[in-house]
């Protein structure tokens, strides 16, 4: 598989950016991820931090990661279907273990399932245009499903949106005193995630992977355009994306984060805007890649991106130590949690730099590759 440093950099930035939202899931009850007023009220610093992250981060880095995952499937195609199926099967196992034993916010299960649904479509597509149109169609279906779910919902906010004192206490106990009860909870959460995947989120994820594959096939993601073209594309994508996302954020704020509106209908502006902003970020990187590649920070994020799986799991381990082992769950407000993020980034960066001085790939990447080679069959070796 060829390495493209610009893609490693974008992947590293995506891994870092994902933590800006995941830190909320580690440090606060699950309801806080989508509902900043999960306590029934919200402080101004929390509201401002929510709005900024909603505008520039939520979904944007996850979408970037999904687009790059689709791009990676293109690079894996020459190794054959046996290799790809084995590789995705092991990723699925990693994800299940991660989701059940460590953290219910896992994305690896969804990514592996979407990859299994996607790679044959990528292999059999007639052209990049077909992949792009199919990807947009799949993504649009996922957005429309939110409208359907909003229409059929009761409109009554349950404990997953506005948890009561008893629910918060139980969640705190599961985090601070992990055991079989916590494993049972995470298993149930995994089952709910699978329902959401096949009902709505999987459509969007599959669409993003197809779009990523299309952008590799036409050379756009590989930097095969002049910097000025990428800069124009960034403006073309970011301006409408930010305006649309901003309108959705304003509407959520004005409706007081009510369940039906903020949980369903007003998610749609963000769902539509996020791929535009994600690709706008990628275009900015590709436009300035010559300068970025000469900077130390560029090399740092390339290293983080080369070890994306290891660094994603490392973030879980570090945050588990902070919020579960050290007992700091529910000790911080939303905006205060953001102050912890750079500390974890430093750990990601130092770990990546030190490891790659002595080894060609990260520890989980090497394990993944070894297991795939052993189970892929003769054609995959």
Short mmCIF file of the C-alpha atoms (twelve columns), coordinates in Angstrom:
data_MODEL
# 
_entry.id   MODEL 
# 
loop_
_atom_site.group_PDB 
_atom_site.id 
_atom_site.type_symbol 
_atom_site.label_atom_id 
_atom_site.label_alt_id 
_atom_site.label_comp_id 
_atom_site.label_asym_id 
_atom_site.label_seq_id 
_atom_site.Cartn_x 
_atom_site.Cartn_y 
_atom_site.Cartn_z 
_atom_site.pdbx_PDB_model_num 
ATOM 1   C CA . UNK A 1   0.000   0.000   0.000   1 
ATOM 2   C CA . UNK A 2   1.528   3.353   -1.015  1 
ATOM 3   C CA . UNK A 3   1.960   6.050   1.613   1 
ATOM 4   C CA . UNK A 4   0.862   9.593   0.888   1 
ATOM 5   C CA . UNK A 5   2.163   11.943  3.590   1 
ATOM 6   C CA . UNK A 6   -0.637  14.424  3.022   1 
ATOM 7   C CA . UNK A 7   -3.189  11.720  3.767   1 
ATOM 8   C CA . UNK A 8   -1.245  10.672  6.873   1 
ATOM 9   C CA . UNK A 9   -1.348  14.300  8.023   1 
ATOM 10  C CA . UNK A 10  -5.108  14.612  7.456   1 
ATOM 11  C CA . UNK A 11  -5.663  11.287  9.204   1 
ATOM 12  C CA . UNK A 12  -3.557  12.430  12.157  1 
ATOM 13  C CA . UNK A 13  -5.489  15.699  12.373  1 
ATOM 14  C CA . UNK A 14  -8.743  13.737  12.240  1 
ATOM 15  C CA . UNK A 15  -7.663  11.459  15.100  1 
ATOM 16  C CA . UNK A 16  -6.736  14.523  17.160  1 
ATOM 17  C CA . UNK A 17  -9.958  16.320  16.254  1 
ATOM 18  C CA . UNK A 18  -12.184 13.381  17.171  1 
ATOM 19  C CA . UNK A 19  -11.061 13.730  20.782  1 
ATOM 20  C CA . UNK A 20  -12.546 17.237  20.994  1 
ATOM 21  C CA . UNK A 21  -15.977 15.594  21.046  1 
ATOM 22  C CA . UNK A 22  -15.100 12.218  22.550  1 
ATOM 23  C CA . UNK A 23  -13.738 13.888  25.669  1 
ATOM 24  C CA . UNK A 24  -17.341 14.838  26.512  1 
ATOM 25  C CA . UNK A 25  -18.404 11.187  26.358  1 
ATOM 26  C CA . UNK A 26  -15.537 10.197  28.640  1 
ATOM 27  C CA . UNK A 27  -16.061 12.919  31.236  1 
ATOM 28  C CA . UNK A 28  -19.837 13.467  31.281  1 
ATOM 29  C CA . UNK A 29  -23.009 11.340  31.020  1 
ATOM 30  C CA . UNK A 30  -23.838 9.978   27.559  1 
ATOM 31  C CA . UNK A 31  -26.689 12.466  27.142  1 
ATOM 32  C CA . UNK A 32  -24.210 15.367  27.160  1 
ATOM 33  C CA . UNK A 33  -22.774 14.419  23.756  1 
ATOM 34  C CA . UNK A 34  -25.744 15.757  21.780  1 
ATOM 35  C CA . UNK A 35  -27.564 17.754  24.461  1 
ATOM 36  C CA . UNK A 36  -25.462 20.477  26.104  1 
ATOM 37  C CA . UNK A 37  -28.427 21.232  28.392  1 
ATOM 38  C CA . UNK A 38  -28.546 17.651  29.699  1 
ATOM 39  C CA . UNK A 39  -28.831 18.949  33.284  1 
ATOM 40  C CA . UNK A 40  -31.956 20.914  32.410  1 
ATOM 41  C CA . UNK A 41  -29.925 24.128  32.179  1 
ATOM 42  C CA . UNK A 42  -26.656 25.276  30.628  1 
ATOM 43  C CA . UNK A 43  -23.979 27.762  31.647  1 
ATOM 44  C CA . UNK A 44  -22.790 30.368  29.170  1 
ATOM 45  C CA . UNK A 45  -19.217 28.950  28.912  1 
ATOM 46  C CA . UNK A 46  -20.646 25.512  28.167  1 
ATOM 47  C CA . UNK A 47  -23.052 26.924  25.583  1 
ATOM 48  C CA . UNK A 48  -20.278 28.816  23.815  1 
ATOM 49  C CA . UNK A 49  -17.924 25.829  23.811  1 
ATOM 50  C CA . UNK A 50  -20.748 23.631  22.480  1 
ATOM 51  C CA . UNK A 51  -21.493 26.082  19.679  1 
ATOM 52  C CA . UNK A 52  -17.839 26.421  18.626  1 
ATOM 53  C CA . UNK A 53  -17.296 22.664  18.561  1 
ATOM 54  C CA . UNK A 54  -20.611 22.108  16.806  1 
ATOM 55  C CA . UNK A 55  -19.550 24.592  14.126  1 
ATOM 56  C CA . UNK A 56  -15.989 23.447  13.534  1 
ATOM 57  C CA . UNK A 57  -15.538 19.946  14.966  1 
ATOM 58  C CA . UNK A 58  -18.571 17.705  15.528  1 
ATOM 59  C CA . UNK A 59  -18.853 15.212  12.664  1 
ATOM 60  C CA . UNK A 60  -16.185 17.063  10.673  1 
ATOM 61  C CA . UNK A 61  -13.252 14.949  11.826  1 
ATOM 62  C CA . UNK A 62  -15.293 11.748  11.934  1 
ATOM 63  C CA . UNK A 63  -16.326 12.438  8.343   1 
ATOM 64  C CA . UNK A 64  -12.720 13.071  7.346   1 
ATOM 65  C CA . UNK A 65  -11.729 9.777   8.908   1 
ATOM 66  C CA . UNK A 66  -14.519 7.967   7.031   1 
ATOM 67  C CA . UNK A 67  -13.507 9.573   3.734   1 
ATOM 68  C CA . UNK A 68  -9.907  8.475   4.283   1 
ATOM 69  C CA . UNK A 69  -11.089 4.982   5.228   1 
ATOM 70  C CA . UNK A 70  -12.777 4.746   1.847   1 
ATOM 71  C CA . UNK A 71  -9.589  5.971   0.230   1 
ATOM 72  C CA . UNK A 72  -7.658  3.280   2.075   1 
ATOM 73  C CA . UNK A 73  -9.959  0.601   0.677   1 
ATOM 74  C CA . UNK A 74  -8.898  1.645   -2.823  1 
ATOM 75  C CA . UNK A 75  -5.249  1.091   -1.901  1 
ATOM 76  C CA . UNK A 76  -6.096  -2.354  -0.491  1 
ATOM 77  C CA . UNK A 77  -7.924  -3.600  -3.593  1 
ATOM 78  C CA . UNK A 78  -4.819  -4.985  -5.370  1 
ATOM 79  C CA . UNK A 79  -4.347  -7.423  -2.476  1 
ATOM 80  C CA . UNK A 80  -7.669  -9.071  -3.266  1 
ATOM 81  C CA . UNK A 81  -10.992 -9.688  -1.591  1 
ATOM 82  C CA . UNK A 82  -9.644  -12.256 0.848   1 
ATOM 83  C CA . UNK A 83  -7.181  -9.743  2.259   1 
ATOM 84  C CA . UNK A 84  -9.811  -7.004  2.577   1 
ATOM 85  C CA . UNK A 85  -12.400 -9.278  4.189   1 
ATOM 86  C CA . UNK A 86  -9.867  -10.598 6.669   1 
ATOM 87  C CA . UNK A 87  -8.600  -7.110  7.455   1 
ATOM 88  C CA . UNK A 88  -12.100 -5.787  8.076   1 
ATOM 89  C CA . UNK A 89  -13.011 -8.876  10.105  1 
ATOM 90  C CA . UNK A 90  -10.117 -8.288  12.488  1 
ATOM 91  C CA . UNK A 91  -11.040 -4.605  12.757  1 
ATOM 92  C CA . UNK A 92  -14.569 -5.681  13.677  1 
ATOM 93  C CA . UNK A 93  -13.180 -7.908  16.443  1 
ATOM 94  C CA . UNK A 94  -10.969 -5.085  17.735  1 
ATOM 95  C CA . UNK A 95  -14.020 -2.835  17.764  1 
ATOM 96  C CA . UNK A 96  -16.236 -5.285  19.633  1 
ATOM 97  C CA . UNK A 97  -13.558 -5.793  22.303  1 
ATOM 98  C CA . UNK A 98  -13.018 -2.044  22.563  1 
ATOM 99  C CA . UNK A 99  -16.758 -1.324  22.788  1 
ATOM 100 C CA . UNK A 100 -17.534 -4.021  25.361  1 
ATOM 101 C CA . UNK A 101 -14.445 -3.940  27.557  1 
ATOM 102 C CA . UNK A 102 -13.345 -0.307  27.478  1 
ATOM 103 C CA . UNK A 103 -15.656 2.344   26.045  1 
ATOM 104 C CA . UNK A 104 -19.134 2.372   24.560  1 
ATOM 105 C CA . UNK A 105 -18.296 5.205   22.147  1 
ATOM 106 C CA . UNK A 106 -16.351 2.911   19.806  1 
ATOM 107 C CA . UNK A 107 -16.348 3.675   16.055  1 
ATOM 108 C CA . UNK A 108 -14.359 0.650   14.841  1 
ATOM 109 C CA . UNK A 109 -17.388 -1.655  14.660  1 
ATOM 110 C CA . UNK A 110 -19.299 0.779   12.453  1 
ATOM 111 C CA . UNK A 111 -16.246 1.461   10.277  1 
ATOM 112 C CA . UNK A 112 -15.563 -2.223  9.698   1 
ATOM 113 C CA . UNK A 113 -19.192 -2.994  8.858   1 
ATOM 114 C CA . UNK A 114 -19.391 -0.064  6.455   1 
ATOM 115 C CA . UNK A 115 -16.142 -1.211  4.867   1 
ATOM 116 C CA . UNK A 116 -17.598 -4.688  4.340   1 
ATOM 117 C CA . UNK A 117 -20.613 -3.144  2.632   1 
ATOM 118 C CA . UNK A 118 -18.524 -0.744  0.567   1 
ATOM 119 C CA . UNK A 119 -15.412 -2.391  -0.829  1 
ATOM 120 C CA . UNK A 120 -17.167 -4.402  -3.528  1 
ATOM 121 C CA . UNK A 121 -18.993 -1.301  -4.733  1 
ATOM 122 C CA . UNK A 122 -15.646 0.462   -4.955  1 
ATOM 123 C CA . UNK A 123 -14.106 -2.471  -6.842  1 
ATOM 124 C CA . UNK A 124 -16.969 -2.789  -9.325  1 
ATOM 125 C CA . UNK A 125 -17.669 0.915   -9.981  1 
ATOM 126 C CA . UNK A 126 -17.315 2.001   -13.596 1 
ATOM 127 C CA . UNK A 127 -15.876 5.438   -12.836 1 
ATOM 128 C CA . UNK A 128 -15.120 7.936   -10.050 1 
ATOM 129 C CA . UNK A 129 -18.299 9.769   -11.030 1 
ATOM 130 C CA . UNK A 130 -20.404 6.703   -10.310 1 
ATOM 131 C CA . UNK A 131 -18.780 6.352   -6.890  1 
ATOM 132 C CA . UNK A 132 -19.376 10.023  -6.126  1 
ATOM 133 C CA . UNK A 133 -23.038 9.970   -7.151  1 
ATOM 134 C CA . UNK A 134 -23.676 6.725   -5.270  1 
ATOM 135 C CA . UNK A 135 -21.926 8.091   -2.185  1 
ATOM 136 C CA . UNK A 136 -24.010 11.264  -2.220  1 
ATOM 137 C CA . UNK A 137 -27.187 9.197   -2.641  1 
ATOM 138 C CA . UNK A 138 -26.336 6.954   0.313   1 
ATOM 139 C CA . UNK A 139 -25.491 9.962   2.467   1 
ATOM 140 C CA . UNK A 140 -28.751 11.688  1.513   1 
ATOM 141 C CA . UNK A 141 -30.749 8.602   2.543   1 
ATOM 142 C CA . UNK A 142 -29.091 8.733   5.965   1 
ATOM 143 C CA . UNK A 143 -30.064 12.379  6.353   1 
ATOM 144 C CA . UNK A 144 -33.652 11.674  5.321   1 
ATOM 145 C CA . UNK A 145 -33.873 8.893   7.893   1 
ATOM 146 C CA . UNK A 146 -33.437 11.538  10.590  1 
ATOM 147 C CA . UNK A 147 -36.604 13.215  9.322   1 
ATOM 148 C CA . UNK A 148 -38.437 9.912   9.497   1 
ATOM 149 C CA . UNK A 149 -37.223 9.136   13.010  1 
ATOM 150 C CA . UNK A 150 -38.162 12.627  14.134  1 
ATOM 151 C CA . UNK A 151 -41.654 12.241  12.724  1 
ATOM 152 C CA . UNK A 152 -42.310 8.907   14.432  1 
ATOM 153 C CA . UNK A 153 -40.706 9.789   17.773  1 
ATOM 154 C CA . UNK A 154 -42.949 10.527  20.715  1 
ATOM 155 C CA . UNK A 155 -41.395 13.937  21.228  1 
ATOM 156 C CA . UNK A 156 -40.919 13.105  24.905  1 
ATOM 157 C CA . UNK A 157 -37.333 13.430  26.139  1 
ATOM 158 C CA . UNK A 158 -36.195 10.237  27.835  1 
ATOM 159 C CA . UNK A 159 -33.246 9.624   30.124  1 
ATOM 160 C CA . UNK A 160 -30.884 9.415   27.143  1 
ATOM 161 C CA . UNK A 161 -31.601 13.122  26.513  1 
ATOM 162 C CA . UNK A 162 -32.475 14.473  29.985  1 
ATOM 163 C CA . UNK A 163 -31.218 11.977  32.578  1 
ATOM 164 C CA . UNK A 164 -32.551 12.196  36.094  1 
ATOM 165 C CA . UNK A 165 -30.500 12.057  39.269  1 
ATOM 166 C CA . UNK A 166 -30.909 8.272   39.525  1 
ATOM 167 C CA . UNK A 167 -29.713 7.670   35.956  1 
ATOM 168 C CA . UNK A 168 -26.726 9.976   36.443  1 
ATOM 169 C CA . UNK A 169 -25.788 8.180   39.656  1 
ATOM 170 C CA . UNK A 170 -25.967 4.762   37.969  1 
ATOM 171 C CA . UNK A 171 -23.834 5.960   35.075  1 
ATOM 172 C CA . UNK A 172 -21.302 7.398   37.494  1 
ATOM 173 C CA . UNK A 173 -21.107 4.084   39.333  1 
ATOM 174 C CA . UNK A 174 -20.550 2.184   36.089  1 
ATOM 175 C CA . UNK A 175 -17.666 4.483   35.185  1 
ATOM 176 C CA . UNK A 176 -16.020 4.654   38.589  1 
ATOM 177 C CA . UNK A 177 -16.551 0.996   39.521  1 
ATOM 178 C CA . UNK A 178 -16.331 -0.963  36.264  1 
ATOM 179 C CA . UNK A 179 -17.372 -4.584  36.390  1 
ATOM 180 C CA . UNK A 180 -19.972 -6.903  34.903  1 
ATOM 181 C CA . UNK A 181 -22.650 -4.240  35.222  1 
ATOM 182 C CA . UNK A 182 -20.539 -1.903  33.093  1 
ATOM 183 C CA . UNK A 183 -19.897 -4.652  30.537  1 
ATOM 184 C CA . UNK A 184 -23.631 -5.387  30.358  1 
ATOM 185 C CA . UNK A 185 -24.320 -1.685  29.822  1 
ATOM 186 C CA . UNK A 186 -21.703 -1.374  27.087  1 
ATOM 187 C CA . UNK A 187 -23.022 -4.525  25.405  1 
ATOM 188 C CA . UNK A 188 -26.498 -3.031  25.355  1 
ATOM 189 C CA . UNK A 189 -25.083 0.211   23.971  1 
ATOM 190 C CA . UNK A 190 -23.332 -1.765  21.220  1 
ATOM 191 C CA . UNK A 191 -26.645 -3.372  20.282  1 
ATOM 192 C CA . UNK A 192 -28.267 0.071   20.098  1 
ATOM 193 C CA . UNK A 193 -25.406 1.301   17.933  1 
ATOM 194 C CA . UNK A 194 -25.955 -1.571  15.498  1 
ATOM 195 C CA . UNK A 195 -29.635 -0.644  15.213  1 
ATOM 196 C CA . UNK A 196 -28.668 2.982   14.537  1 
ATOM 197 C CA . UNK A 197 -26.035 1.857   12.040  1 
ATOM 198 C CA . UNK A 198 -28.413 -0.161  9.883   1 
ATOM 199 C CA . UNK A 199 -31.258 2.305   10.338  1 
ATOM 200 C CA . UNK A 200 -29.475 5.608   9.680   1 
ATOM 201 C CA . UNK A 201 -25.793 6.137   10.404  1 
ATOM 202 C CA . UNK A 202 -24.531 3.299   8.220   1 
ATOM 203 C CA . UNK A 203 -26.035 4.955   5.154   1 
ATOM 204 C CA . UNK A 204 -24.033 8.106   5.791   1 
ATOM 205 C CA . UNK A 205 -20.849 6.240   6.640   1 
ATOM 206 C CA . UNK A 206 -21.038 4.107   3.511   1 
ATOM 207 C CA . UNK A 207 -21.681 7.222   1.451   1 
ATOM 208 C CA . UNK A 208 -18.627 8.982   2.870   1 
ATOM 209 C CA . UNK A 209 -16.412 5.984   2.142   1 
ATOM 210 C CA . UNK A 210 -17.626 5.885   -1.454  1 
ATOM 211 C CA . UNK A 211 -16.915 9.606   -1.785  1 
ATOM 212 C CA . UNK A 212 -13.411 9.063   -0.406  1 
ATOM 213 C CA . UNK A 213 -12.797 6.272   -2.927  1 
ATOM 214 C CA . UNK A 214 -14.005 8.535   -5.723  1 
ATOM 215 C CA . UNK A 215 -11.658 11.328  -4.681  1 
ATOM 216 C CA . UNK A 216 -8.702  8.926   -4.765  1 
ATOM 217 C CA . UNK A 217 -9.618  7.563   -8.184  1 
ATOM 218 C CA . UNK A 218 -9.843  11.063  -9.679  1 
ATOM 219 C CA . UNK A 219 -6.627  12.154  -7.955  1 
ATOM 220 C CA . UNK A 220 -8.146  14.949  -5.882  1 
ATOM 221 C CA . UNK A 221 -7.168  13.487  -2.500  1 
ATOM 222 C CA . UNK A 222 -3.674  12.680  -3.770  1 
ATOM 223 C CA . UNK A 223 -2.782  16.318  -4.384  1 
ATOM 224 C CA . UNK A 224 -2.985  16.154  -8.183  1 
ATOM 225 C CA . UNK A 225 -4.387  19.664  -8.530  1 
ATOM 226 C CA . UNK A 226 -2.678  23.081  -8.391  1 
ATOM 227 C CA . UNK A 227 -2.728  24.729  -4.943  1 
ATOM 228 C CA . UNK A 228 -4.895  27.556  -6.267  1 
ATOM 229 C CA . UNK A 229 -7.569  25.050  -7.296  1 
ATOM 230 C CA . UNK A 230 -7.596  23.537  -3.808  1 
ATOM 231 C CA . UNK A 231 -7.844  26.984  -2.248  1 
ATOM 232 C CA . UNK A 232 -10.823 27.907  -4.426  1 
ATOM 233 C CA . UNK A 233 -12.444 24.575  -3.575  1 
ATOM 234 C CA . UNK A 234 -11.900 25.201  0.141   1 
ATOM 235 C CA . UNK A 235 -13.700 28.559  -0.063  1 
ATOM 236 C CA . UNK A 236 -16.476 27.036  -2.187  1 
ATOM 237 C CA . UNK A 237 -17.060 24.298  0.415   1 
ATOM 238 C CA . UNK A 238 -16.383 26.063  3.700   1 
ATOM 239 C CA . UNK A 239 -18.490 29.197  3.225   1 
ATOM 240 C CA . UNK A 240 -21.858 27.478  2.613   1 
ATOM 241 C CA . UNK A 241 -20.965 24.702  5.059   1 
ATOM 242 C CA . UNK A 242 -20.252 27.093  7.928   1 
ATOM 243 C CA . UNK A 243 -23.330 29.215  7.142   1 
ATOM 244 C CA . UNK A 244 -25.610 26.168  7.099   1 
ATOM 245 C CA . UNK A 245 -24.094 24.725  10.266  1 
ATOM 246 C CA . UNK A 246 -24.355 28.115  11.942  1 
ATOM 247 C CA . UNK A 247 -28.053 28.319  11.105  1 
ATOM 248 C CA . UNK A 248 -28.651 24.906  12.672  1 
ATOM 249 C CA . UNK A 249 -26.723 25.847  15.810  1 
ATOM 250 C CA . UNK A 250 -28.693 29.079  16.189  1 
ATOM 251 C CA . UNK A 251 -31.988 27.232  15.799  1 
ATOM 252 C CA . UNK A 252 -31.019 24.643  18.424  1 
ATOM 253 C CA . UNK A 253 -30.030 27.396  20.826  1 
ATOM 254 C CA . UNK A 254 -33.318 29.274  20.259  1 
ATOM 255 C CA . UNK A 255 -35.429 26.135  20.774  1 
ATOM 256 C CA . UNK A 256 -33.650 25.406  24.039  1 
ATOM 257 C CA . UNK A 257 -32.303 22.071  22.791  1 
ATOM 258 C CA . UNK A 258 -35.731 20.453  22.821  1 
ATOM 259 C CA . UNK A 259 -35.624 16.715  22.161  1 
ATOM 260 C CA . UNK A 260 -37.498 16.375  18.871  1 
ATOM 261 C CA . UNK A 261 -35.983 19.472  17.268  1 
ATOM 262 C CA . UNK A 262 -32.396 19.207  18.480  1 
ATOM 263 C CA . UNK A 263 -32.353 15.413  18.517  1 
ATOM 264 C CA . UNK A 264 -33.662 14.981  14.980  1 
ATOM 265 C CA . UNK A 265 -34.782 17.840  12.737  1 
ATOM 266 C CA . UNK A 266 -32.073 20.354  13.614  1 
ATOM 267 C CA . UNK A 267 -29.376 17.729  13.275  1 
ATOM 268 C CA . UNK A 268 -29.969 17.773  9.526   1 
ATOM 269 C CA . UNK A 269 -28.271 21.145  8.793   1 
ATOM 270 C CA . UNK A 270 -25.162 19.813  10.511  1 
ATOM 271 C CA . UNK A 271 -25.388 16.471  8.720   1 
ATOM 272 C CA . UNK A 272 -25.521 18.258  5.354   1 
ATOM 273 C CA . UNK A 273 -22.904 20.870  6.193   1 
ATOM 274 C CA . UNK A 274 -20.342 18.579  7.822   1 
ATOM 275 C CA . UNK A 275 -19.072 16.816  4.647   1 
ATOM 276 C CA . UNK A 276 -18.638 20.210  3.006   1 
ATOM 277 C CA . UNK A 277 -16.588 21.495  5.918   1 
ATOM 278 C CA . UNK A 278 -14.627 18.226  6.185   1 
ATOM 279 C CA . UNK A 279 -13.631 18.353  2.521   1 
ATOM 280 C CA . UNK A 280 -12.940 22.069  2.914   1 
ATOM 281 C CA . UNK A 281 -10.424 21.238  5.643   1 
ATOM 282 C CA . UNK A 282 -8.822  18.641  3.374   1 
ATOM 283 C CA . UNK A 283 -8.644  21.169  0.545   1 
ATOM 284 C CA . UNK A 284 -6.862  23.672  2.812   1 
ATOM 285 C CA . UNK A 285 -4.279  21.042  3.749   1 
ATOM 286 C CA . UNK A 286 -3.715  20.063  0.124   1 
ATOM 287 C CA . UNK A 287 -3.472  23.724  -0.912  1 
ATOM 288 C CA . UNK A 288 -0.763  24.400  1.643   1 
ATOM 289 C CA . UNK A 289 0.886   21.002  1.684   1 
ATOM 290 C CA . UNK A 290 4.258   22.233  0.418   1 
ATOM 291 C CA . UNK A 291 4.589   24.536  3.427   1 
ATOM 292 C CA . UNK A 292 2.962   22.134  5.897   1 
ATOM 293 C CA . UNK A 293 5.274   19.279  4.898   1 
ATOM 294 C CA . UNK A 294 8.315   21.404  5.749   1 
ATOM 295 C CA . UNK A 295 7.084   22.126  9.279   1 
ATOM 296 C CA . UNK A 296 7.728   20.019  12.369  1 
ATOM 297 C CA . UNK A 297 4.047   19.998  13.211  1 
ATOM 298 C CA . UNK A 298 3.411   18.536  9.777   1 
ATOM 299 C CA . UNK A 299 5.739   15.629  10.492  1 
ATOM 300 C CA . UNK A 300 4.185   15.175  13.946  1 
ATOM 301 C CA . UNK A 301 0.664   14.790  12.597  1 
ATOM 302 C CA . UNK A 302 1.929   12.494  9.852   1 
ATOM 303 C CA . UNK A 303 3.313   10.209  12.544  1 
ATOM 304 C CA . UNK A 304 0.035   10.300  14.469  1 
ATOM 305 C CA . UNK A 305 -1.806  9.478   11.248  1 
ATOM 306 C CA . UNK A 306 0.478   6.555   10.433  1 
ATOM 307 C CA . UNK A 307 -0.492  5.072   13.809  1 
ATOM 308 C CA . UNK A 308 -4.165  6.059   13.675  1 
ATOM 309 C CA . UNK A 309 -5.569  2.842   15.156  1 
ATOM 310 C CA . UNK A 310 -2.968  2.721   17.941  1 
ATOM 311 C CA . UNK A 311 -3.532  6.382   18.781  1 
ATOM 312 C CA . UNK A 312 -7.313  6.048   18.761  1 
ATOM 313 C CA . UNK A 313 -7.115  3.203   21.280  1 
ATOM 314 C CA . UNK A 314 -4.447  5.071   23.262  1 
ATOM 315 C CA . UNK A 315 -6.876  7.957   23.693  1 
ATOM 316 C CA . UNK A 316 -9.362  5.524   25.232  1 
ATOM 317 C CA . UNK A 317 -6.743  4.172   27.630  1 
ATOM 318 C CA . UNK A 318 -5.590  7.627   28.732  1 
ATOM 319 C CA . UNK A 319 -9.124  8.947   29.184  1 
ATOM 320 C CA . UNK A 320 -10.152 5.800   31.068  1 
ATOM 321 C CA . UNK A 321 -7.251  6.368   33.453  1 
ATOM 322 C CA . UNK A 322 -8.257  10.001  33.946  1 
ATOM 323 C CA . UNK A 323 -12.006 9.684   34.332  1 
ATOM 324 C CA . UNK A 324 -12.500 6.142   35.632  1 
ATOM 325 C CA . UNK A 325 -9.354  5.049   37.454  1 
ATOM 326 C CA . UNK A 326 -8.580  8.516   38.846  1 
ATOM 327 C CA . UNK A 327 -12.260 9.108   39.572  1 
ATOM 328 C CA . UNK A 328 -12.625 12.409  37.686  1 
ATOM 329 C CA . UNK A 329 -15.863 11.530  35.900  1 
ATOM 330 C CA . UNK A 330 -18.386 14.383  36.367  1 
ATOM 331 C CA . UNK A 331 -15.717 16.597  37.924  1 
ATOM 332 C CA . UNK A 332 -15.522 19.030  34.991  1 
ATOM 333 C CA . UNK A 333 -17.879 21.139  32.953  1 
ATOM 334 C CA . UNK A 334 -17.958 20.776  29.173  1 
ATOM 335 C CA . UNK A 335 -15.624 23.707  28.515  1 
ATOM 336 C CA . UNK A 336 -13.169 22.549  31.177  1 
ATOM 337 C CA . UNK A 337 -12.863 19.129  29.541  1 
ATOM 338 C CA . UNK A 338 -11.372 20.822  26.492  1 
ATOM 339 C CA . UNK A 339 -8.372  21.847  28.600  1 
ATOM 340 C CA . UNK A 340 -7.497  18.150  29.000  1 
ATOM 341 C CA . UNK A 341 -7.452  17.482  25.252  1 
ATOM 342 C CA . UNK A 342 -4.005  19.014  24.514  1 
ATOM 343 C CA . UNK A 343 -2.514  16.823  27.243  1 
ATOM 344 C CA . UNK A 344 -3.769  13.713  25.442  1 
ATOM 345 C CA . UNK A 345 -2.557  15.102  22.110  1 
ATOM 346 C CA . UNK A 346 0.935   15.448  23.547  1 
ATOM 347 C CA . UNK A 347 0.840   11.806  24.622  1 
ATOM 348 C CA . UNK A 348 -0.307  10.786  21.122  1 
ATOM 349 C CA . UNK A 349 2.466   12.804  19.532  1 
ATOM 350 C CA . UNK A 350 5.301   11.644  21.790  1 
ATOM 351 C CA . UNK A 351 4.196   8.023   21.557  1 
ATOM 352 C CA . UNK A 352 4.088   8.197   17.759  1 
ATOM 353 C CA . UNK A 353 7.439   9.930   17.389  1 
ATOM 354 C CA . UNK A 354 9.216   7.535   19.733  1 
ATOM 355 C CA . UNK A 355 7.630   4.369   18.360  1 
ATOM 356 C CA . UNK A 356 8.265   5.193   14.711  1 
ATOM 357 C CA . UNK A 357 11.932  5.823   15.415  1 
ATOM 358 C CA . UNK A 358 12.354  2.092   15.921  1 
ATOM 359 C CA . UNK A 359 9.444   0.415   14.109  1 
ATOM 360 C CA . UNK A 360 7.918   0.908   10.649  1 
ATOM 361 C CA . UNK A 361 4.308   0.953   11.891  1 
ATOM 362 C CA . UNK A 362 2.353   1.253   15.126  1 
ATOM 363 C CA . UNK A 363 1.821   -1.693  17.503  1 
ATOM 364 C CA . UNK A 364 -1.857  -2.192  16.653  1 
ATOM 365 C CA . UNK A 365 -1.154  -1.631  12.960  1 
ATOM 366 C CA . UNK A 366 1.517   -4.358  13.071  1 
ATOM 367 C CA . UNK A 367 -0.793  -6.755  14.932  1 
ATOM 368 C CA . UNK A 368 -3.592  -5.999  12.468  1 
ATOM 369 C CA . UNK A 369 -1.307  -6.640  9.511   1 
ATOM 370 C CA . UNK A 370 0.093   -9.872  10.965  1 
ATOM 371 C CA . UNK A 371 -3.331  -11.310 11.785  1 
ATOM 372 C CA . UNK A 372 -4.652  -10.334 8.370   1 
ATOM 373 C CA . UNK A 373 -1.724  -12.015 6.624   1 
ATOM 374 C CA . UNK A 374 -2.270  -15.236 8.583   1 
ATOM 375 C CA . UNK A 375 -5.979  -15.450 7.788   1 
ATOM 376 C CA . UNK A 376 -6.292  -13.882 4.334   1 
ATOM 377 C CA . UNK A 377 -5.481  -17.015 2.373   1 
ATOM 378 C CA . UNK A 378 -2.753  -17.542 -0.223  1 
ATOM 379 C CA . UNK A 379 -3.922  -14.708 -2.496  1 
ATOM 380 C CA . UNK A 380 -3.666  -12.181 0.327   1 
ATOM 381 C CA . UNK A 381 -0.114  -13.048 1.274   1 
# 
